[in-house]
Coordinates of C-alpha atoms in Angstrom, one line a residue:
M1 CA 0.0 0.0 0.0
K2 CA 2.8 2.4 0.9
T3 CA 4.6 1.5 -2.3
K4 CA 1.5 2.5 -4.3
I5 CA 1.3 5.8 -2.5
I6 CA 5.0 6.5 -3.1
I7 CA 4.6 5.7 -6.8
S8 CA 1.5 7.9 -7.1
T9 CA 3.3 10.8 -5.4
I10 CA 6.2 10.5 -7.8
V11 CA 3.9 10.4 -10.8
F12 CA 2.0 13.5 -9.5
I13 CA 5.2 15.4 -8.9
T14 CA 6.6 14.4 -12.3
M15 CA 3.4 15.5 -14.1
T16 CA 3.4 18.8 -12.2
V17 CA 6.9 19.5 -13.3
V18 CA 6.3 18.6 -16.9
L19 CA 2.9 20.3 -17.2
A20 CA 3.6 23.5 -15.2
P21 CA 5.2 25.4 -18.1
A22 CA 2.3 24.5 -20.3
L23 CA -0.3 25.5 -17.7
F24 CA 1.3 28.8 -16.7
G25 CA 3.3 29.6 -19.8
Q26 CA 0.8 32.3 -20.9
N27 CA 1.4 34.4 -17.8
T28 CA 3.6 37.4 -18.3
T29 CA 5.1 40.0 -15.9
K30 CA 4.4 43.6 -16.8
S31 CA 4.7 47.0 -15.2
L32 CA 1.8 49.5 -15.2
E33 CA 3.4 51.5 -18.0
E34 CA 3.8 48.4 -20.2
C35 CA 0.1 47.4 -19.6
I36 CA -1.0 50.9 -20.6
Q37 CA 1.1 50.9 -23.7
S38 CA -0.1 47.5 -24.7
A39 CA -3.7 48.6 -24.2
I40 CA -3.2 51.7 -26.3
D41 CA -1.7 49.6 -29.1
N42 CA -4.2 46.8 -29.0
N43 CA -7.5 48.0 -27.6
L44 CA -10.2 47.8 -30.2
T45 CA -11.8 51.1 -29.2
M46 CA -8.5 52.9 -29.6
K47 CA -8.1 51.3 -33.0
S48 CA -11.6 52.4 -34.0
G49 CA -10.9 55.9 -32.8
R50 CA -7.7 56.2 -34.9
I51 CA -9.6 55.1 -38.0
S52 CA -12.3 57.7 -37.2
I53 CA -9.7 60.4 -37.3
E54 CA -8.4 59.3 -40.7
R55 CA -11.9 59.1 -42.0
A56 CA -12.6 62.7 -40.8
K57 CA -9.3 63.8 -42.6
D58 CA -10.5 62.1 -45.7
L59 CA -13.8 63.9 -45.6
Q60 CA -12.0 67.3 -45.5
G61 CA -11.4 66.7 -49.2
T62 CA -15.2 67.1 -49.8
A63 CA -15.1 70.8 -48.7
F64 CA -14.6 71.9 -52.3
N65 CA -17.7 70.1 -53.5
I66 CA -18.2 71.6 -57.0
D67 CA -21.3 70.5 -59.0
K68 CA -20.9 68.2 -61.9
T69 CA -19.8 69.7 -65.2
S70 CA -22.5 69.5 -67.9
F71 CA -21.6 68.6 -71.4
S72 CA -24.0 68.5 -74.3
L73 CA -24.0 68.1 -78.0
S74 CA -27.0 69.4 -80.1
Q75 CA -27.9 69.6 -83.7
D76 CA -31.2 71.1 -84.9
P77 CA -31.7 70.3 -88.6
T78 CA -34.5 72.9 -88.9
S79 CA -32.4 75.9 -87.8
G80 CA -29.5 75.8 -90.1
G81 CA -26.5 77.2 -88.3
S82 CA -28.2 78.7 -85.2
P83 CA -26.6 78.4 -81.7
D84 CA -28.8 75.3 -81.2
N85 CA -26.3 73.4 -83.4
S86 CA -23.4 73.3 -81.0
I87 CA -21.3 71.7 -78.4
S88 CA -21.8 73.3 -74.9
L89 CA -19.9 73.0 -71.6
S90 CA -21.5 74.5 -68.5
Q91 CA -20.5 74.7 -64.8
S92 CA -22.0 76.2 -61.7
F93 CA -20.2 77.4 -58.5
E94 CA -21.1 78.3 -55.0
F95 CA -20.1 81.7 -53.6
P96 CA -16.3 81.4 -52.8
T97 CA -16.8 81.8 -49.0
V98 CA -19.0 78.7 -48.9
Y99 CA -16.1 76.4 -49.6
G100 CA -14.0 78.0 -46.9
S101 CA -16.8 77.6 -44.4
R102 CA -17.3 74.0 -45.3
R103 CA -13.5 73.3 -44.8
G104 CA -13.6 75.0 -41.4
L105 CA -16.5 72.8 -40.4
L106 CA -14.8 69.6 -41.6
K107 CA -11.6 70.5 -39.8
A108 CA -13.6 71.1 -36.6
E109 CA -15.1 67.6 -37.0
T110 CA -11.6 66.2 -37.3
N111 CA -10.5 67.9 -34.1
L112 CA -13.6 66.5 -32.4
E113 CA -12.5 63.0 -33.4
R114 CA -9.0 63.6 -32.0
S115 CA -10.6 64.8 -28.8
N116 CA -12.8 61.7 -28.6
L117 CA -9.7 59.5 -29.0
D118 CA -8.0 61.5 -26.2
V119 CA -11.1 60.8 -24.0
T120 CA -10.9 57.1 -24.9
R121 CA -7.2 57.0 -24.1
N122 CA -7.8 58.8 -20.8
E123 CA -10.5 56.4 -19.8
L124 CA -8.4 53.4 -20.9
V125 CA -5.5 54.6 -18.7
K126 CA -7.8 55.0 -15.8
E127 CA -9.3 51.5 -16.2
I128 CA -5.9 49.9 -16.7
S129 CA -4.4 51.7 -13.7
A130 CA -7.4 50.9 -11.5
T131 CA -7.4 47.3 -12.5
Y132 CA -3.7 46.9 -12.1
Y133 CA -3.7 48.3 -8.6
Q134 CA -6.8 46.2 -7.8
L135 CA -4.7 43.2 -8.9
L136 CA -1.9 44.3 -6.6
Y137 CA -4.5 44.6 -3.8
A138 CA -5.8 41.1 -4.4
K139 CA -2.3 39.8 -4.5
E140 CA -1.6 41.5 -1.1
N141 CA -4.8 39.8 0.3
I142 CA -3.5 36.4 -0.8
K143 CA -0.1 37.1 0.8
I144 CA -1.8 38.1 4.1
L145 CA -4.0 35.0 4.1
Q146 CA -1.0 32.8 3.2
E147 CA 0.8 34.1 6.2
Q148 CA -2.2 33.5 8.3
D149 CA -2.4 30.0 6.9
S150 CA 1.1 29.3 8.3
I151 CA 0.1 30.8 11.7
Y152 CA -3.2 28.9 11.9
G153 CA -1.4 25.7 10.8
K154 CA 1.0 26.1 13.7
F155 CA -1.9 26.7 16.0
L156 CA -3.6 23.5 14.8
F157 CA -0.3 21.6 15.2
L158 CA 0.0 22.8 18.8
A159 CA -3.7 22.0 19.6
N160 CA -3.3 18.5 18.2
A161 CA -0.2 18.0 20.3
K162 CA -1.8 19.3 23.4
L163 CA -4.9 17.1 22.8
K164 CA -2.7 14.0 22.4
S165 CA -0.7 14.8 25.6
G166 CA -3.9 15.5 27.5
E167 CA -3.1 19.2 28.2
T168 CA -6.3 20.4 26.5
G169 CA -9.7 19.2 25.5
R170 CA -11.2 18.4 22.1
L171 CA -12.9 21.9 21.9
E172 CA -9.5 23.7 21.5
Q173 CA -8.5 21.4 18.7
M174 CA -11.8 21.8 17.0
N175 CA -11.6 25.6 17.1
A176 CA -8.0 25.5 15.8
E177 CA -9.1 23.2 12.9
R178 CA -12.1 25.4 12.1
L179 CA -10.0 28.5 12.1
Y180 CA -7.5 26.8 9.8
N181 CA -10.1 25.6 7.4
E182 CA -12.0 28.9 7.3
N183 CA -8.8 30.7 6.4
R184 CA -8.2 28.2 3.6
I185 CA -11.6 29.0 2.2
E186 CA -10.9 32.7 2.3
L187 CA -7.6 32.1 0.6
Q188 CA -9.3 30.2 -2.2
K189 CA -11.8 33.0 -2.6
A190 CA -8.9 35.5 -2.8
E191 CA -7.1 33.5 -5.4
K192 CA -10.3 33.2 -7.6
N193 CA -10.8 37.0 -7.2
Y194 CA -7.2 37.5 -8.3
Q195 CA -7.9 35.5 -11.5
S196 CA -11.1 37.4 -12.2
I197 CA -9.2 40.7 -12.0
Q198 CA -6.6 39.3 -14.4
L199 CA -9.4 38.5 -16.9
I200 CA -10.7 42.1 -16.6
L201 CA -7.1 43.4 -17.3
Q202 CA -6.8 41.1 -20.3
R203 CA -10.1 42.4 -21.7
W204 CA -8.9 46.0 -21.5
M205 CA -5.6 45.1 -23.0
N206 CA -7.1 42.8 -25.7
T207 CA -4.7 40.0 -25.0
E208 CA -4.8 36.3 -24.1
E209 CA -1.9 36.6 -21.7
A210 CA -2.6 36.6 -18.0
V211 CA -0.7 39.6 -16.6
E212 CA 1.3 39.4 -13.3
P213 CA 2.3 42.8 -11.7
V214 CA 6.0 43.5 -11.6
E215 CA 5.8 44.9 -8.1
P216 CA 6.3 42.3 -5.3
A217 CA 4.0 44.0 -2.9
L218 CA 1.1 46.6 -2.9
T219 CA 2.7 50.0 -3.3
V220 CA 1.4 53.5 -2.5
L221 CA 0.9 55.9 -5.4
D222 CA 2.4 59.4 -5.3
A223 CA 0.4 62.5 -5.6
A224 CA 2.7 64.2 -8.2
Y225 CA 1.0 67.6 -8.4
P226 CA -1.4 69.8 -6.4
F227 CA -4.9 68.5 -6.8
N228 CA -6.5 71.9 -6.2
D229 CA -5.3 73.1 -9.5
F230 CA -8.1 71.9 -11.7
N231 CA -9.5 73.3 -15.0
P232 CA -12.1 71.1 -16.6
E233 CA -11.8 72.9 -19.9
Q234 CA -8.2 71.7 -20.3
T235 CA -9.1 68.0 -19.9
P236 CA -9.9 65.7 -22.8
L237 CA -13.6 65.7 -22.0
G238 CA -13.6 69.4 -21.7
E239 CA -12.0 69.7 -25.1
V240 CA -14.6 67.4 -26.6
Y241 CA -17.4 69.7 -25.5
A242 CA -15.5 72.8 -26.6
N243 CA -15.1 71.2 -30.1
K244 CA -18.8 70.3 -30.2
K245 CA -19.5 74.0 -29.5
I246 CA -17.1 75.0 -32.3
I247 CA -18.8 72.6 -34.7
S248 CA -22.2 74.1 -34.0
E249 CA -20.8 77.5 -34.7
K250 CA -19.1 76.4 -37.9
N251 CA -22.3 74.7 -39.0
L252 CA -24.2 78.0 -38.4
S253 CA -21.6 79.8 -40.6
V254 CA -22.1 77.2 -43.4
I255 CA -25.9 77.5 -43.2
K256 CA -25.7 81.3 -43.4
Q257 CA -23.9 80.9 -46.7
G258 CA -27.3 79.9 -48.1
Y259 CA -28.2 83.6 -48.4
L260 CA -25.4 84.1 -50.9
P261 CA -25.8 83.8 -54.7
S262 CA -24.2 81.1 -56.8
F263 CA -22.6 81.5 -60.2
N264 CA -22.7 79.6 -63.5
F265 CA -21.1 79.9 -66.9
A266 CA -21.2 78.1 -70.2
L267 CA -19.1 77.8 -73.3
K268 CA -20.8 77.0 -76.6
N269 CA -19.2 76.2 -79.9
Q270 CA -21.1 76.0 -83.2
F271 CA -20.8 72.6 -84.7
L272 CA -22.4 71.7 -88.0
I273 CA -22.4 68.1 -89.1
K274 CA -21.6 68.0 -92.8
G275 CA -23.9 65.9 -94.8
F276 CA -26.7 66.1 -92.2
N277 CA -29.1 68.5 -93.7
P278 CA -32.5 66.7 -94.3
Y279 CA -34.4 70.0 -94.9
D280 CA -31.9 71.3 -97.5
L281 CA -31.3 74.6 -95.6
Q282 CA -29.0 77.1 -97.0
R283 CA -25.8 77.2 -95.0
E284 CA -23.6 79.4 -97.1
R285 CA -23.9 82.2 -94.6
F286 CA -22.0 80.1 -92.2
D287 CA -19.2 79.2 -94.6
K288 CA -16.6 81.1 -92.5
G289 CA -16.5 78.2 -90.1
N290 CA -17.5 77.5 -86.5
F291 CA -17.6 80.2 -83.8
M292 CA -17.6 80.1 -80.0
G293 CA -20.0 81.8 -77.6
F294 CA -20.3 82.0 -73.8
E295 CA -22.8 82.5 -71.2
V296 CA -22.4 83.8 -67.6
G297 CA -25.1 83.8 -65.0
I298 CA -25.8 84.3 -61.3
S299 CA -28.5 82.5 -59.2
V300 CA -29.9 84.8 -56.5
P301 CA -32.1 83.4 -53.7
L302 CA -35.4 85.4 -53.7
F303 CA -37.3 83.3 -51.1
F304 CA -35.7 83.0 -47.7
G305 CA -38.3 81.2 -45.7
E306 CA -36.6 77.8 -45.6
Q307 CA -33.1 79.4 -45.2
R308 CA -34.3 81.6 -42.3
A309 CA -35.8 78.5 -40.5
K310 CA -32.5 76.6 -41.0
T311 CA -30.5 79.5 -39.6
K312 CA -32.7 79.8 -36.5
A313 CA -32.4 76.1 -35.9
A314 CA -28.6 76.3 -36.2
K315 CA -28.5 79.1 -33.7
R316 CA -30.5 76.9 -31.3
E317 CA -27.9 74.2 -31.8
V318 CA -25.1 76.6 -30.8
E319 CA -27.1 77.5 -27.7
I320 CA -27.6 73.9 -26.8
A321 CA -23.9 73.1 -27.3
R322 CA -23.0 76.0 -25.0
I323 CA -25.5 74.8 -22.3
Q324 CA -24.2 71.2 -22.5
Q325 CA -20.7 72.4 -22.1
E326 CA -21.5 74.4 -19.0
E327 CA -23.4 71.5 -17.5
V328 CA -20.5 69.1 -18.1
M329 CA -18.0 71.5 -16.7
L330 CA -20.1 72.0 -13.6
T331 CA -20.5 68.2 -13.2
M332 CA -16.7 67.7 -13.6
R333 CA -16.0 70.3 -10.9
K334 CA -18.4 68.6 -8.5
N335 CA -17.0 65.2 -9.2
Y336 CA -13.5 66.4 -8.7
Q337 CA -14.4 68.0 -5.3
T338 CA -16.1 64.7 -4.3
Y339 CA -12.9 62.8 -5.0
L340 CA -10.8 65.4 -3.2
N341 CA -12.9 64.6 -0.1
E342 CA -12.5 60.9 -0.7
Y343 CA -8.7 61.5 -1.1
T344 CA -8.6 63.2 2.3
K345 CA -10.5 60.4 4.0
A346 CA -8.3 57.7 2.3
K347 CA -5.1 59.6 3.2
N348 CA -6.1 59.9 6.9
A349 CA -6.9 56.1 7.1
L350 CA -3.6 55.3 5.3
D351 CA -1.6 57.5 7.6
Y352 CA -3.1 55.7 10.7
Y353 CA -2.4 52.2 9.5
S354 CA 1.0 53.1 8.2
L355 CA 2.1 54.7 11.4
R356 CA 0.3 52.6 14.0
G357 CA -2.1 50.0 12.8
S358 CA 0.3 47.8 10.9
K359 CA 2.9 47.7 13.7
Q360 CA 0.2 46.9 16.2
A361 CA -1.0 43.9 14.1
E362 CA 2.5 42.5 14.0
D363 CA 3.0 43.0 17.8
I364 CA -0.4 41.4 18.5
T365 CA 0.5 38.3 16.5
R366 CA 4.0 38.0 17.9
I367 CA 3.0 38.5 21.6
S368 CA 0.0 36.3 21.3
Q369 CA 2.0 33.4 19.8
V370 CA 4.6 33.6 22.6
S371 CA 1.9 34.0 25.3
Y372 CA -0.1 31.0 24.0
E373 CA 2.9 28.8 23.8
K374 CA 3.9 29.7 27.3
G375 CA 0.4 29.1 28.5
E376 CA -0.1 32.7 29.6
I377 CA -3.3 33.1 27.5
D378 CA -5.9 30.5 26.6
Y379 CA -6.9 29.5 23.1
V380 CA -10.0 31.7 23.1
E381 CA -8.0 34.8 23.6
Y382 CA -5.3 33.6 21.2
I383 CA -7.9 33.1 18.5
Q384 CA -9.4 36.5 19.1
N385 CA -6.0 38.1 18.9
L386 CA -5.2 36.3 15.7
K387 CA -8.4 37.4 14.1
T388 CA -7.8 41.0 15.2
A389 CA -4.3 40.9 13.7
V390 CA -5.4 39.6 10.3
E391 CA -8.3 42.1 10.2
I392 CA -5.8 44.9 10.8
H393 CA -3.6 43.7 8.0
L394 CA -6.5 43.4 5.6
L395 CA -7.8 46.9 6.6
Y396 CA -4.3 48.3 6.0
A397 CA -4.3 46.8 2.5
N398 CA -7.7 48.1 1.9
A399 CA -6.6 51.6 3.0
I400 CA -3.8 51.5 0.5
N401 CA -6.1 50.4 -2.2
D402 CA -8.7 53.1 -1.4
Y403 CA -6.0 55.7 -1.4
N404 CA -4.5 54.5 -4.8
Q405 CA -8.0 54.4 -6.4
T406 CA -8.7 58.0 -5.4
I407 CA -5.4 59.1 -6.8
I408 CA -6.2 57.2 -10.1
M409 CA -9.6 58.9 -10.3
L410 CA -8.1 62.4 -9.6
N411 CA -5.5 61.7 -12.3
Y412 CA -8.3 60.7 -14.7
L413 CA -10.4 63.8 -14.0
Q414 CA -7.2 65.9 -14.5
G415 CA -6.7 64.2 -17.8
N416 CA -3.8 62.0 -16.6
K417 CA -1.3 64.7 -16.8

């Protein structure tokens, strides 16, 4: 029986060694900057945004949209050599300022697409940063629970030893076993949570690789600039609404061009088809050959009802764009102030756990272990102290994560400067 167990163990270890590279070969270690760059390069929304910019640039070529050139050939056998017997070429043009206004509108639309891409990039940086530090936070929770697993395992070992020696009863051993198993369950949950966050990061990066953070432990982000200096109009989202307002103004300018006249001209060349004279008309008076004529005209709008209505509607659009811009700027200021308050709360909690809480948890664990082994405290007090210590460690990790997430949100609202 023992031989079978040994053989099974050897087989299991061998399979683990052989299959481990295949199972975990897709994992890759990346820094936050590398994750962000990978997302910018591969994210489908970013790719779509870059194509939209190129499309808007292509459409700028439609600014000089000149009507089709009309070409006609006519021959009237009943009129001899009149102008009806001719080749004619005609073309119409808008007033010159119309083309300039259209080009200005199309350039503004291109700038809007650039601003939209900046917004997408800003949001992507926020999501990648938040998920990356959430991954570090989950990793820290696993580390804490693994350390507790070692402590609870030692507690269970001592309880089993005391039970065998008759120093304690079954109740202490049962509680030690319960504590150990409950921590194992929490550890499994933490590991699954870690894997779920990895999948979220993969989705944002559009990759099949499971990313491992390069940092060995949960770190605290730096506040690199004063957060009170905030101008929403200089953020990517602020630029989007500024460009929307510009587009509405440019569109109004284009519509106003409808009051201007348009021009047309035509060139006509007499063209008699020899041998085609079914009515035997006398053409001797045209024996000096073909001649060319021209025609120039102007189209003046006399009825302005429709144009006046379009202009009024375009002015409404300008007003709507201005109001929307003001509303978004106000909302952004309120959101920024809200996260400033969250930042202050998170910083206070972080300062407490950094200066006192973390050290207290370590002291509680160390003193409780020594006291329990010496018999100075019973197992009930020992269990309570261990739970208190692990709770403090988890709260400390949570305080770091809350602080980091508020920094990430403030950076996002600032435009990730």
